[in-house]
């Protein structure tokens, strides 16, 4: 039995003539040392010291550390009395149990004392071997005290000859006898040489250990984990936002049928809860890279696809991340929430992670403030899954793309999307969409121009009647040179004359010969000139940004081998440079290798996938993850670790835009420009240019919290 608030137990028969206390009862955890205020209910006697420890919990993140001094004529003790423990009638239960760990070199004799309301006393002693866990189980039947009214629990040592400490955890009353603690014996004899567990005895005791790391951290599955073994996740998020962390499962042996469960997250002031249904889990999958065209630290297994499996195995020696995402309901009351996430398995005892979540008093809107043009190639995904299944899967792809704050746009589409599709995207946060790609010819005939104009006109009539025309644009002349300027003037000139409110977007260098013909320029991250962009904005144009294979280190990018934080920092840079929109050429670029498509990932086959991550190949030059942000699974689309960080960065961007607006409306800034400069003082703490930025997730989160606190101060 392990602590989990109130645990399921056996039901006692409620017979007609049974005493009033002999009713159905569940096992009860008296103390898990995971909830606020539990430690304060205890007191120390005879120089005993009490504190919480995260070093040796038997379950969860914390345990009670009982420190003591040498006392040749004393009895150091830790004790608790009602109302410190609420269950005083112990008659429905059969056993009292406590997990005890002795970190000292020698054996220690621990004594349990129980008192009843009449002052009668029960004592029981148990030797605790060195460096060993003991699950101490005391039968309650036959005690010479009144079990209907227990008034005192005391753990003490009888005149210890040396100073030391003990760890107490998981104190509970049970109906059935608890199973012995797993892997009894010393840490030295239990250590598995396949995994370095020197930083923690938990793996050797239980066969595995847990550690919490940030979502901006990429963790190797096939190398020992040497980071901190903390088991507490501390998060903050706005309403409507998705925020998360990773739980690393550090396997000292083969683990089977591993599953992850969440409790509700309970508001500290009693203002309701965030239901466990809002907590989503993915097993982090891995792709095997070859050496790419750009410089990287290594080739081999890299984390990226997120696999939606309810149960999975972990092989001995692996470091398996589980990706945890908490989506904050739109109506969640602000404040502090706490809960627990527990890892279970067929051949392991449960271990838990404590979650502390602060929900801010503001919301992140479903529709973002920054226009986005990320291409989703429907035809590619349809080829992978087959036309027979595509009707079933098509909107599943739409839903996943929208869930990560993008839209299934396509800068290459030759014909307008259907109104039904655009309405569907718009309900899920659409910011911009392409009507059609007009091409990139150096010369157009009049018949072709007329056909393009007629197609746009018919589409705009439909979109306009649905209130969507303001999100539409036309695209063309992708990465052209001067030889195509004449064709651009022809077709973009005709579009601008017929539809003056329709945006003409092109990914090309800003060029004076076509000034007046392009409404929105998209420049690569390494060619983006903030000063030139300001000049074009002053002329009434927009300047967007995009990433490509040319933007390599030290520039930000989201290649598979690049630090995950870069996918998030892109959006802080977008704010710093006043970028008007963001374009990306593909999110499912699978049609490489001369048209040979990859096979969909079997998410149940384990984390080592057979997906080739070289998504863009030119001769011998490989680019891993370029144009690849979602994967094809056998049952539909799979997100990536990088896509999750893109979503987090887009949500960060909304924080910055909200603070900017509030500075103006509150009068703290005299103009939007002044407000932007105030917000940029936060941004410059994490990034100052496309090549000068932090790689520290903790710093980014700290600055993000400072922005959130500034927002809240303006909302009061």
XYZ file of C-alpha atoms in Angstrom:
716
model
C 0.000 0.000 0.000
C 1.330 3.439 -0.887
C 0.199 6.875 0.134
C -2.272 8.470 -2.225
C -4.562 10.512 0.034
C -7.194 7.874 0.684
C -6.386 4.447 -0.714
C -8.803 1.809 -1.847
C -9.119 -1.012 0.658
C -11.352 -3.947 1.494
C -14.975 -3.428 2.413
C -16.097 -4.759 5.808
C -19.437 -6.473 5.888
C -22.066 -4.133 7.257
C -24.149 -6.679 9.137
C -27.404 -5.775 10.789
C -26.156 -6.502 14.303
C -22.608 -5.267 13.822
C -21.414 -2.402 16.036
C -21.726 1.106 14.602
C -18.022 1.293 13.774
C -18.005 -1.973 11.800
C -18.995 -0.449 8.468
C -17.303 -0.372 5.110
C -13.990 1.424 5.453
C -11.072 2.336 3.242
C -7.391 2.418 4.077
C -6.414 5.838 5.406
C -3.136 7.679 5.097
C -2.550 9.615 8.288
C 0.616 11.330 7.066
C 2.145 11.409 3.589
C 4.212 14.554 4.289
C 3.191 15.829 0.860
C 0.405 18.181 1.937
C 0.953 21.728 3.304
C 1.007 21.952 7.102
C 1.605 18.268 7.870
C 5.006 18.878 9.456
C 3.587 21.567 11.758
C 1.294 19.017 13.416
C 4.294 17.160 14.845
C 6.535 18.180 17.736
C 9.899 17.003 18.987
C 10.836 15.849 22.487
C 14.194 15.606 24.233
C 16.223 17.548 21.602
C 14.675 15.774 18.592
C 14.791 17.785 15.365
C 12.024 17.644 12.733
C 12.162 18.656 9.085
C 10.981 17.542 5.665
C 13.436 15.767 3.392
C 13.320 15.101 -0.322
C 16.337 12.790 -0.181
C 14.716 9.551 1.005
C 10.921 9.503 0.552
C 9.438 6.031 0.201
C 6.724 7.485 -2.029
C 6.002 10.974 -3.256
C 8.482 13.811 -2.922
C 8.937 14.311 0.825
C 9.287 12.435 4.099
C 9.759 13.334 7.764
C 13.413 13.557 8.844
C 13.829 12.757 12.555
C 17.213 13.976 13.759
C 18.526 13.125 17.224
C 21.550 13.685 19.487
C 23.445 11.292 21.723
C 21.306 10.907 24.881
C 22.648 8.444 27.439
C 19.733 9.216 29.750
C 16.988 10.337 27.404
C 14.470 9.335 24.772
C 14.469 11.646 21.719
C 11.020 11.458 20.147
C 8.713 12.840 17.490
C 5.030 12.865 18.410
C 1.593 13.986 17.338
C -1.759 14.357 19.109
C -5.307 15.097 17.954
C -6.296 17.206 16.101
C -2.907 16.641 14.449
C -4.301 13.321 13.262
C -8.005 13.208 12.541
C -8.742 9.458 12.763
C -8.829 8.499 16.435
C -11.166 5.503 16.175
C -8.934 2.721 14.896
C -11.368 -0.169 15.407
C -12.309 -0.518 11.697
C -8.661 -1.107 10.796
C -6.419 -4.145 11.184
C -2.916 -2.678 10.849
C -0.876 0.411 11.617
C 2.031 0.820 9.163
C 4.973 3.180 8.670
C 7.926 3.164 6.269
C 11.269 3.783 8.013
C 14.701 4.385 6.503
C 17.931 4.359 8.493
C 20.688 6.340 6.728
C 23.273 5.606 9.452
C 26.140 3.110 9.495
C 24.732 1.153 12.454
C 21.406 -0.428 13.361
C 18.865 1.648 15.314
C 16.070 0.476 17.619
C 12.898 2.503 17.030
C 10.026 2.388 19.527
C 6.369 3.127 18.766
C 4.168 4.342 21.627
C 0.390 4.696 21.383
C -1.861 6.144 24.144
C -5.629 5.955 24.541
C -8.020 8.430 26.188
C -7.732 6.652 29.562
C -3.945 7.018 29.582
C -3.205 3.376 28.832
C -0.072 2.845 26.768
C 1.076 0.447 24.040
C 4.787 0.075 23.139
C 6.414 -1.873 20.333
C 10.111 -1.786 19.260
C 11.630 -2.572 15.859
C 15.313 -2.750 14.855
C 16.045 -0.729 11.703
C 19.137 -2.054 9.885
C 21.676 0.405 8.447
C 21.057 1.902 4.996
C 17.799 0.034 4.675
C 14.087 0.620 4.330
C 11.724 -1.234 6.640
C 7.970 -1.314 6.241
C 6.964 -1.661 9.879
C 3.491 -3.211 10.161
C 1.849 -3.501 13.621
C -1.342 -5.595 14.003
C -3.981 -3.673 15.960
C -5.926 -6.685 17.215
C -5.163 -7.689 20.802
C -3.710 -4.337 21.877
C -4.202 -3.651 25.594
C -5.539 -0.161 24.918
C -8.881 1.252 23.807
C -8.639 1.480 20.028
C -11.845 3.521 19.842
C -10.025 6.636 21.049
C -6.290 6.868 20.279
C -4.890 10.156 21.591
C -1.129 9.994 21.068
C 1.401 8.662 18.509
C 5.067 8.722 19.527
C 8.194 7.416 17.782
C 11.271 7.468 20.039
C 14.758 6.079 20.556
C 15.893 4.526 23.824
C 19.036 6.411 24.947
C 20.904 6.584 21.605
C 24.658 6.287 22.015
C 25.512 8.286 18.870
C 23.804 11.150 17.019
C 21.970 10.357 13.822
C 18.665 10.481 11.990
C 15.772 8.375 10.732
C 13.297 8.940 7.916
C 9.569 8.273 8.519
C 7.070 8.194 5.690
C 3.696 6.876 4.581
C 2.079 6.493 8.025
C -1.294 4.805 7.584
C -4.085 2.570 8.822
C -5.021 -0.388 6.644
C -7.630 -3.110 6.470
C -5.408 -5.676 4.792
C -1.791 -6.335 5.690
C 0.516 -4.132 3.577
C 2.996 -5.922 1.345
C 6.647 -5.748 2.452
C 8.660 -2.888 1.042
C 10.270 -3.752 -2.288
C 13.943 -4.705 -2.540
C 14.862 -4.956 1.123
C 18.610 -4.973 1.767
C 21.398 -2.471 1.677
C 21.850 -0.026 -1.157
C 25.278 -1.470 -1.880
C 23.965 -4.984 -2.492
C 21.026 -3.750 -4.572
C 22.840 -1.439 -6.961
C 22.484 -2.426 -10.610
C 25.753 -1.835 -12.448
C 23.849 -0.942 -15.629
C 22.788 2.368 -14.119
C 24.746 4.844 -12.047
C 22.591 5.315 -8.947
C 25.239 6.892 -6.752
C 23.182 10.069 -6.469
C 20.176 8.228 -5.061
C 19.366 4.954 -3.342
C 15.795 5.034 -4.639
C 16.647 3.285 -7.899
C 18.405 0.496 -6.073
C 15.563 0.143 -3.575
C 12.681 0.244 -6.023
C 14.274 -0.676 -9.342
C 13.908 2.852 -10.680
C 13.990 6.499 -9.716
C 12.283 9.683 -10.895
C 13.567 13.153 -11.661
C 11.734 16.270 -12.847
C 13.237 18.399 -15.627
C 12.035 21.323 -17.709
C 10.382 20.998 -21.116
C 13.201 23.130 -22.517
C 15.665 20.320 -21.786
C 16.490 17.484 -24.185
C 17.427 14.307 -22.324
C 19.377 11.387 -23.756
C 17.672 8.041 -23.363
C 20.890 6.046 -23.810
C 23.268 7.773 -21.381
C 23.297 7.990 -17.568
C 21.386 10.923 -16.147
C 23.645 13.031 -13.953
C 21.327 15.918 -13.118
C 19.438 16.634 -9.885
C 16.903 14.064 -8.669
C 14.225 16.498 -7.567
C 10.665 15.168 -7.491
C 8.772 18.442 -7.328
C 7.419 20.305 -10.365
C 6.763 24.015 -9.854
C 4.805 25.701 -12.644
C 2.870 28.839 -13.421
C 0.383 29.409 -16.210
C -2.447 31.621 -17.367
C -5.976 30.428 -17.964
C -6.347 28.890 -21.403
C -2.660 28.007 -21.477
C -0.867 24.649 -21.706
C 2.263 24.288 -19.563
C 4.297 21.268 -18.636
C 7.396 19.442 -17.470
C 9.113 16.099 -17.933
C 9.315 13.185 -15.518
C 12.441 11.141 -16.142
C 12.047 7.448 -15.378
C 15.529 6.202 -14.484
C 15.376 2.438 -14.886
C 17.768 0.223 -12.927
C 15.980 -2.876 -14.270
C 13.481 -3.681 -16.997
C 10.185 -1.985 -16.120
C 6.955 -3.367 -17.533
C 3.498 -1.927 -18.047
C 4.472 1.529 -16.811
C 1.582 3.965 -16.520
C 1.184 7.476 -15.157
C -1.737 8.831 -13.169
C -2.608 12.310 -11.945
C -4.716 13.504 -9.061
C -6.900 16.579 -9.300
C -4.972 19.777 -8.641
C -6.552 21.290 -5.537
C -6.781 25.035 -4.940
C -4.920 26.006 -1.762
C -7.761 28.261 -0.567
C -10.463 25.758 -1.351
C -11.669 27.443 -4.555
C -12.251 24.237 -6.438
C -9.842 22.106 -8.445
C -8.368 21.513 -11.874
C -9.576 18.045 -12.792
C -7.057 15.331 -13.567
C -8.594 15.146 -17.064
C -6.671 18.343 -17.838
C -3.345 16.545 -17.349
C -2.035 14.848 -20.491
C 0.874 12.410 -20.769
C 3.140 11.391 -23.645
C 6.027 8.988 -23.752
C 8.921 10.842 -25.352
C 10.048 9.010 -28.488
C 13.447 9.126 -30.147
C 14.732 9.371 -33.718
C 18.206 8.323 -34.828
C 20.146 11.011 -36.673
C 23.127 10.837 -38.996
C 25.682 13.628 -39.001
C 23.926 16.632 -40.579
C 25.225 19.447 -42.775
C 25.530 21.784 -39.775
C 27.662 21.376 -36.687
C 26.224 19.334 -33.807
C 27.630 17.711 -30.686
C 26.742 14.163 -31.683
C 24.755 11.903 -33.981
C 22.474 9.196 -32.649
C 19.241 9.028 -30.677
C 17.528 12.402 -30.104
C 14.173 13.046 -28.375
C 11.393 14.492 -30.503
C 8.126 12.616 -31.271
C 5.626 12.606 -28.407
C 3.861 9.247 -28.225
C 0.314 9.111 -26.770
C 0.496 5.708 -25.082
C -1.283 4.766 -21.874
C 1.246 2.055 -20.932
C 4.803 1.365 -21.960
C 7.917 -0.550 -20.960
C 11.303 0.890 -20.041
C 14.404 -1.189 -20.472
C 17.159 -1.348 -17.861
C 19.645 1.491 -18.131
C 17.350 3.780 -20.127
C 16.376 7.291 -19.090
C 12.784 7.514 -20.337
C 11.113 10.939 -20.219
C 7.368 11.225 -19.789
C 6.035 14.536 -21.120
C 3.395 16.075 -18.836
C 1.105 18.833 -20.116
C -1.412 20.634 -17.905
C -4.078 22.627 -19.735
C -5.590 25.366 -17.573
C -9.370 25.689 -17.926
C -10.664 29.103 -18.961
C -12.654 29.385 -15.737
C -9.982 28.181 -13.281
C -9.838 30.472 -10.221
C -6.420 32.102 -9.866
C -4.136 31.004 -7.059
C -1.970 28.105 -5.942
C -2.855 24.499 -6.757
C -1.202 21.311 -5.586
C -1.464 17.731 -6.729
C 0.469 14.604 -7.427
C 1.486 12.534 -10.423
C 2.289 8.898 -9.754
C 4.272 6.447 -11.838
C 3.170 2.819 -11.508
C 4.141 -0.429 -13.163
C 3.578 -4.170 -13.126
C 6.879 -4.938 -11.406
C 7.599 -1.752 -9.453
C 6.057 0.098 -6.527
C 4.602 3.534 -7.211
C 6.664 6.714 -6.928
C 5.182 10.183 -7.085
C 5.997 13.702 -8.166
C 4.521 16.644 -6.263
C 3.071 19.406 -8.448
C 2.676 23.032 -7.434
C 0.907 25.210 -9.982
C 0.213 28.929 -9.831
C -2.652 30.041 -12.046
C -2.534 33.710 -12.982
C -5.639 35.881 -13.002
C -5.467 36.566 -16.744
C -6.091 34.411 -19.808
C -4.238 33.536 -22.981
C -6.608 33.966 -25.936
C -7.278 31.080 -28.278
C -6.495 33.299 -31.267
C -2.940 34.570 -31.129
C -1.773 38.127 -31.701
C 0.871 37.218 -34.284
C -0.229 36.162 -37.792
C 1.201 32.758 -38.717
C 1.665 31.008 -42.059
C 2.869 27.438 -41.382
C 2.359 25.066 -44.295
C 0.621 21.754 -43.691
C 0.846 19.576 -46.805
C -2.378 17.555 -46.730
C -1.391 15.587 -49.812
C 1.737 14.292 -48.088
C -0.072 13.012 -45.004
C -2.805 11.539 -47.192
C -0.185 9.558 -49.133
C 1.291 8.183 -45.921
C -2.034 7.052 -44.452
C -3.766 6.197 -47.709
C -6.796 7.832 -49.262
C -9.178 5.324 -47.688
C -8.280 6.516 -44.181
C -7.674 10.177 -44.925
C -11.304 11.190 -44.544
C -11.205 9.831 -41.002
C -7.848 11.387 -40.104
C -7.951 14.748 -41.882
C -9.637 16.764 -39.168
C -7.670 14.904 -36.519
C -4.618 16.559 -38.064
C -6.416 19.907 -38.063
C -7.249 19.519 -34.381
C -3.717 18.662 -33.337
C -2.217 21.532 -35.318
C -4.687 23.965 -33.737
C -4.045 22.487 -30.278
C -0.455 23.672 -30.652
C -1.580 27.187 -31.669
C -0.855 26.859 -35.391
C -3.275 26.447 -38.297
C -3.245 24.088 -41.296
C -2.254 26.853 -43.708
C -0.378 26.282 -46.981
C 1.642 28.950 -48.754
C 1.841 26.673 -51.822
C -1.859 25.892 -52.283
C -2.878 26.457 -55.930
C -6.580 26.881 -55.170
C -8.512 28.476 -52.292
C -9.420 26.374 -49.241
C -13.092 25.589 -48.748
C -15.153 27.909 -46.586
C -16.044 24.976 -44.316
C -12.365 24.313 -43.645
C -11.560 27.957 -42.968
C -14.517 28.223 -40.590
C -13.300 25.087 -38.807
C -9.797 26.545 -38.451
C -11.169 29.890 -37.349
C -13.114 28.313 -34.483
C -9.771 26.940 -33.270
C -7.720 30.127 -33.361
C -6.874 30.903 -37.000
C -4.706 34.013 -37.400
C -4.082 34.055 -41.178
C -4.615 31.893 -44.265
C -3.496 31.859 -47.876
C -6.099 32.067 -50.612
C -3.708 30.809 -53.268
C -0.138 30.845 -54.522
C 0.046 32.984 -57.644
C 3.398 31.527 -58.729
C 6.760 33.132 -59.418
C 6.973 33.537 -63.204
C 8.995 36.273 -64.841
C 6.049 36.951 -67.181
C 2.251 36.368 -67.051
C -0.232 36.364 -69.880
C -3.466 38.336 -69.550
C -5.627 35.203 -69.583
C -3.683 33.780 -66.641
C -3.955 37.055 -64.747
C -7.713 37.145 -65.353
C -8.080 33.561 -64.150
C -6.168 34.304 -60.930
C -8.223 37.449 -60.274
C -11.500 35.601 -60.862
C -10.468 32.827 -58.464
C -9.554 35.322 -55.755
C -12.768 37.313 -56.272
C -15.013 34.287 -55.885
C -13.140 33.149 -52.763
C -13.219 36.596 -51.162
C -16.987 36.792 -51.648
C -17.383 33.610 -49.592
C -14.830 34.563 -46.939
C -16.190 38.095 -46.692
C -19.739 36.885 -46.055
C -18.348 34.806 -43.149
C -16.286 37.679 -41.736
C -12.966 36.045 -42.606
C -11.610 38.221 -45.404
C -9.394 40.237 -43.062
C -7.342 37.083 -42.283
C -6.758 36.217 -45.944
C -3.646 36.871 -48.001
C -2.211 35.794 -51.333
C 1.277 34.375 -51.648
C 3.822 34.139 -54.410
C 7.334 34.777 -55.664
C 9.030 32.607 -53.094
C 12.729 33.462 -52.655
C 12.961 35.071 -56.098
C 15.709 37.089 -57.687
C 15.520 40.170 -59.940
C 14.606 38.053 -62.987
C 11.094 37.573 -61.547
C 10.462 41.207 -60.616
C 8.547 41.909 -63.824
C 6.153 39.010 -63.217
C 5.669 40.109 -59.611
C 4.693 43.593 -60.735
C 2.241 42.134 -63.214
C 0.332 39.800 -60.935
C 0.726 41.523 -57.551
C -0.015 44.811 -59.295
C -3.263 43.431 -60.695
C -4.232 41.919 -57.322
C -3.526 45.184 -55.509
C -5.572 47.199 -57.995
C -8.590 44.870 -57.868
C -8.419 43.996 -54.132
C -6.664 46.852 -52.317
C -7.405 45.395 -48.841
C -5.959 41.965 -49.638
C -2.435 41.362 -48.320
C 0.260 40.302 -50.816
C 2.887 38.206 -48.981
C 6.214 37.041 -50.336
C 9.281 35.393 -48.789
C 11.936 37.496 -50.485
C 14.550 40.088 -49.758
C 13.232 43.628 -49.413
C 13.923 45.168 -52.824
C 13.324 48.765 -53.921
C 12.381 47.870 -57.527
C 9.164 46.228 -56.287
C 8.243 48.735 -53.559
C 4.504 49.287 -53.668
C 3.800 45.801 -55.007
C 4.470 43.772 -51.848
C 2.461 44.351 -48.666
C 4.324 41.868 -46.442
C 7.928 40.758 -46.833
C 9.134 37.598 -45.098
C 12.869 37.564 -44.354
C 15.020 34.793 -42.938
C 16.239 35.134 -39.378
C 19.805 35.780 -40.510
C 18.862 38.403 -43.142
C 16.213 40.199 -41.094
C 17.303 43.824 -40.664
C 15.355 45.482 -37.813
C 16.227 48.995 -39.014
C 15.132 48.327 -42.598
C 11.996 46.656 -41.243
C 11.143 49.845 -39.332
C 11.495 51.850 -42.536
C 9.106 49.584 -44.430
C 6.575 49.680 -41.588
C 6.690 53.447 -41.740
C 5.794 53.058 -45.435
C 2.738 50.984 -44.480
C 4.180 47.539 -45.161
C 4.760 44.525 -42.943
C 7.974 42.579 -42.414
C 7.620 38.951 -41.361
C 10.308 36.456 -40.381
C 10.964 32.813 -41.183
C 13.464 30.061 -40.470
C 15.219 28.032 -43.126
C 18.219 25.744 -43.581
C 20.368 28.843 -44.047
C 19.752 29.972 -40.445
C 22.242 27.811 -38.574
C 24.142 28.298 -35.311
C 24.709 30.758 -33.802
C 21.283 31.791 -35.173
C 18.181 30.420 -33.502
C 16.574 27.442 -35.180
C 14.645 24.327 -34.224
C 16.654 21.567 -35.846
C 16.327 18.339 -33.865
C 19.814 18.657 -32.361
C 19.470 22.315 -31.325
C 18.563 23.154 -27.693
C 14.800 23.032 -27.149
C 14.790 26.501 -25.610
C 15.549 27.977 -29.048
C 12.108 27.012 -30.351
C 10.664 29.097 -27.516
C 13.065 32.019 -27.813
C 12.138 32.583 -31.470
C 8.938 34.242 -30.269
C 10.714 36.485 -27.770
C 12.887 37.630 -30.669
C 9.756 38.224 -32.755
C 8.551 40.607 -30.078
C 11.934 42.306 -29.701
C 12.101 43.011 -33.434
C 8.388 43.970 -33.809
C 7.954 41.175 -36.353
C 4.566 41.443 -38.105
C 4.089 37.728 -38.776
C 5.896 34.413 -39.010
C 6.125 32.021 -41.933
C 7.403 28.449 -42.118
C 7.533 26.443 -45.328
C 6.376 23.063 -43.975
C 5.425 21.210 -40.800
C 5.121 17.721 -42.356
C 7.888 17.580 -44.944
C 7.915 13.812 -45.369
C 8.291 13.556 -49.155
C 12.036 13.258 -49.303
C 14.224 10.377 -50.579
C 12.921 10.813 -54.148
C 9.315 10.391 -53.082
C 9.839 7.418 -50.761
C 7.642 8.152 -47.773
C 8.342 7.026 -44.206
C 6.145 4.474 -42.504
C 3.822 5.747 -39.753
C 5.202 5.335 -36.251
C 3.835 2.483 -34.169
C 3.519 4.261 -30.829
C 3.300 0.929 -28.992
C 6.646 -0.317 -30.313
C 8.730 1.626 -27.801
C 10.617 4.909 -27.788
C 13.273 3.929 -30.353
C 11.358 4.776 -33.542
C 12.435 3.915 -37.087
C 11.525 7.348 -38.465
C 14.304 8.942 -40.519
C 14.609 12.522 -39.173
C 16.548 13.832 -42.216
C 13.510 15.709 -43.469
C 15.392 17.879 -45.965
C 18.145 16.292 -48.041
C 20.110 18.004 -50.793
C 22.770 15.743 -52.229
C 24.797 14.581 -49.245
C 23.618 17.476 -47.048
C 21.093 16.420 -44.424
C 18.938 18.644 -42.204
C 17.240 16.898 -39.306
C 13.806 18.220 -38.444
C 13.756 21.029 -41.009
C 10.139 21.371 -42.125
C 9.180 18.550 -39.751
C 7.208 19.501 -36.626
C 4.569 16.757 -36.614
C 4.939 13.028 -37.229
C 2.593 10.492 -38.722
C 1.500 7.802 -36.293
C -0.438 4.715 -37.248
C -3.559 6.209 -35.670
C -2.982 9.808 -36.722
C -0.734 12.814 -36.106
C 1.895 12.986 -33.386
C 3.260 16.234 -31.959
C 6.951 16.830 -31.379
C 8.935 18.123 -28.451
C 9.882 21.101 -30.630
C 6.251 21.834 -31.509
C 5.395 21.871 -27.796
C 8.105 24.470 -27.225
C 6.841 26.517 -30.161
C 3.413 26.574 -28.506
C 4.965 27.628 -25.202
C 6.819 30.435 -26.960
C 3.645 31.633 -28.669
C 1.959 31.728 -25.264
C 4.917 33.706 -23.895
C 4.377 36.139 -26.778
C 0.783 36.643 -25.651
C 2.042 37.581 -22.168
C 4.250 40.251 -23.727
C 1.459 41.636 -25.921
C -1.000 41.716 -23.012
C 1.441 43.620 -20.824
C 2.019 46.064 -23.679
C -1.724 46.754 -24.012
C -2.238 47.120 -20.270
C 0.624 49.600 -19.968
C -1.211 51.830 -22.447
C -4.745 51.423 -21.054
C -3.549 51.943 -17.475
C -1.690 55.118 -18.353
C 1.685 53.632 -17.323
C 2.879 54.286 -20.869
C 2.049 57.338 -22.918
C 1.961 55.512 -26.258
C 2.121 52.009 -27.740
C 5.734 52.640 -28.680
C 6.637 53.571 -25.118
C 4.791 50.497 -23.855
C 6.746 48.262 -26.216
C 10.024 49.648 -24.959
C 9.009 48.960 -21.372
C 8.128 45.354 -22.240
C 11.386 44.928 -24.128
C 13.317 45.547 -20.913
C 12.030 42.123 -19.862
C 12.737 40.551 -23.252
C 16.338 41.743 -23.309
C 17.030 39.747 -20.155
C 16.753 36.561 -22.237
C 17.552 37.656 -25.804
C 19.137 40.711 -27.432
C 19.574 39.465 -31.018
C 19.219 36.377 -33.194
C 22.668 35.237 -32.041
C 22.781 36.526 -28.451
C 20.391 34.720 -26.123
C 20.227 32.632 -22.977
C 20.325 28.857 -22.893
C 18.996 28.751 -19.313
C 15.365 27.592 -18.969
C 15.261 28.795 -15.354
C 16.093 32.357 -16.427
C 13.411 32.350 -19.109
C 10.827 31.106 -16.627
C 11.861 33.690 -14.043
C 11.508 36.550 -16.534
C 8.201 35.134 -17.753
C 6.919 35.130 -14.165
C 8.068 38.736 -13.791
C 6.019 39.645 -16.870
C 3.010 37.798 -15.439
C 3.370 39.574 -12.093
C 3.516 42.926 -13.901
C 0.306 42.026 -15.756
C -1.447 41.122 -12.520
C -0.359 44.376 -10.889
C -2.081 46.295 -13.708
C -5.263 44.240 -13.422
C -5.860 45.006 -9.753
